[in-house]
Short mmCIF file of C-alpha atoms in Angstrom, two decimals:
data_model
loop_
_atom_site.label_atom_id
_atom_site.label_comp_id
_atom_site.label_asym_id
_atom_site.label_seq_id
_atom_site.Cartn_x
_atom_site.Cartn_y
_atom_site.Cartn_z
CA UNK A 1 33.20 -46.00 10.01
CA UNK A 2 31.06 -42.87 8.77
CA UNK A 3 27.91 -42.74 7.44
CA UNK A 4 27.41 -40.04 4.43
CA UNK A 5 24.06 -39.15 3.91
CA UNK A 6 23.22 -39.24 -0.46
CA UNK A 7 20.24 -37.06 -1.77
CA UNK A 8 19.48 -38.55 -5.04
CA UNK A 9 16.83 -37.58 -7.57
CA UNK A 10 15.30 -34.06 -8.21
CA UNK A 11 15.47 -32.00 -5.05
CA UNK A 12 14.10 -28.91 -7.11
CA UNK A 13 10.88 -30.09 -5.76
CA UNK A 14 11.69 -29.38 -2.13
CA UNK A 15 13.13 -26.26 -2.81
CA UNK A 16 10.03 -24.90 -4.51
CA UNK A 17 8.20 -26.15 -1.52
CA UNK A 18 9.93 -24.10 0.68
CA UNK A 19 10.32 -21.38 -1.35
CA UNK A 20 6.23 -21.23 -2.03
CA UNK A 21 5.85 -20.65 1.74
CA UNK A 22 6.75 -16.97 1.41
CA UNK A 23 4.22 -16.34 -1.32
CA UNK A 24 1.69 -18.40 0.47
CA UNK A 25 1.95 -16.14 3.57
CA UNK A 26 2.08 -12.76 1.46
CA UNK A 27 -1.38 -13.72 -0.32
CA UNK A 28 -2.93 -14.71 3.01
CA UNK A 29 -1.90 -11.39 4.50
CA UNK A 30 -2.94 -9.44 1.49
CA UNK A 31 -6.33 -10.61 1.72
CA UNK A 32 -6.87 -10.53 5.27
CA UNK A 33 -5.75 -6.85 5.55
CA UNK A 34 -7.86 -6.05 2.37
CA UNK A 35 -10.97 -7.84 3.87
CA UNK A 36 -10.54 -5.88 7.20
CA UNK A 37 -9.68 -2.60 5.11
CA UNK A 38 -12.96 -3.05 3.32
CA UNK A 39 -14.77 -3.56 6.42
CA UNK A 40 -13.59 -0.40 8.24
CA UNK A 41 -13.99 1.84 5.09
CA UNK A 42 -16.71 -0.05 2.61
CA UNK A 43 -17.03 3.51 0.45
CA UNK A 44 -13.11 2.84 -0.34
CA UNK A 45 -14.10 -0.75 -1.74
CA UNK A 46 -13.00 -0.11 -5.15
CA UNK A 47 -9.48 1.28 -4.43
CA UNK A 48 -8.50 -1.12 -1.78
CA UNK A 49 -9.44 -3.94 -3.94
CA UNK A 50 -7.38 -2.76 -6.73
CA UNK A 51 -4.35 -2.48 -4.76
CA UNK A 52 -5.45 -6.00 -3.19
CA UNK A 53 -5.59 -7.61 -6.39
CA UNK A 54 -1.85 -5.78 -7.32
CA UNK A 55 -0.64 -6.98 -4.40
CA UNK A 56 -1.64 -10.49 -5.41
CA UNK A 57 -0.24 -10.40 -8.64
CA UNK A 58 2.77 -9.09 -7.85
CA UNK A 59 3.47 -12.00 -5.00
CA UNK A 60 2.27 -14.83 -7.55
CA UNK A 61 4.77 -13.65 -10.04
CA UNK A 62 7.49 -14.34 -7.56
CA UNK A 63 6.08 -17.68 -7.03
CA UNK A 64 6.35 -18.51 -10.41
CA UNK A 65 9.69 -17.08 -10.74
CA UNK A 66 10.58 -19.83 -8.03
CA UNK A 67 8.92 -22.21 -10.21
CA UNK A 68 10.73 -21.68 -13.67
CA UNK A 69 14.13 -20.65 -11.97
CA UNK A 70 15.17 -24.39 -11.56
CA UNK A 71 14.51 -25.37 -15.09
CA UNK A 72 16.35 -22.13 -16.17
CA UNK A 73 19.28 -22.65 -14.22
CA UNK A 74 19.42 -26.53 -14.63
CA UNK A 75 22.06 -26.65 -17.21
CA UNK A 76 24.40 -24.07 -15.44
#
């Protein structure tokens, strides 16, 4: 007697949840290192903040692509 596990429903939420771990870790690293850099060199606050926000935006763009991709490729 063999028992097969069947998955029914929408599993894209599980996939996106797993895919959101990477950008979440990335955002934590970006801001953690940014705050540490500002504490070490307060005179470079503007440049560090600019690069920190740019890294945040690029990381979040990847998270949004992960959210949109299942809807785009669902019909294929």
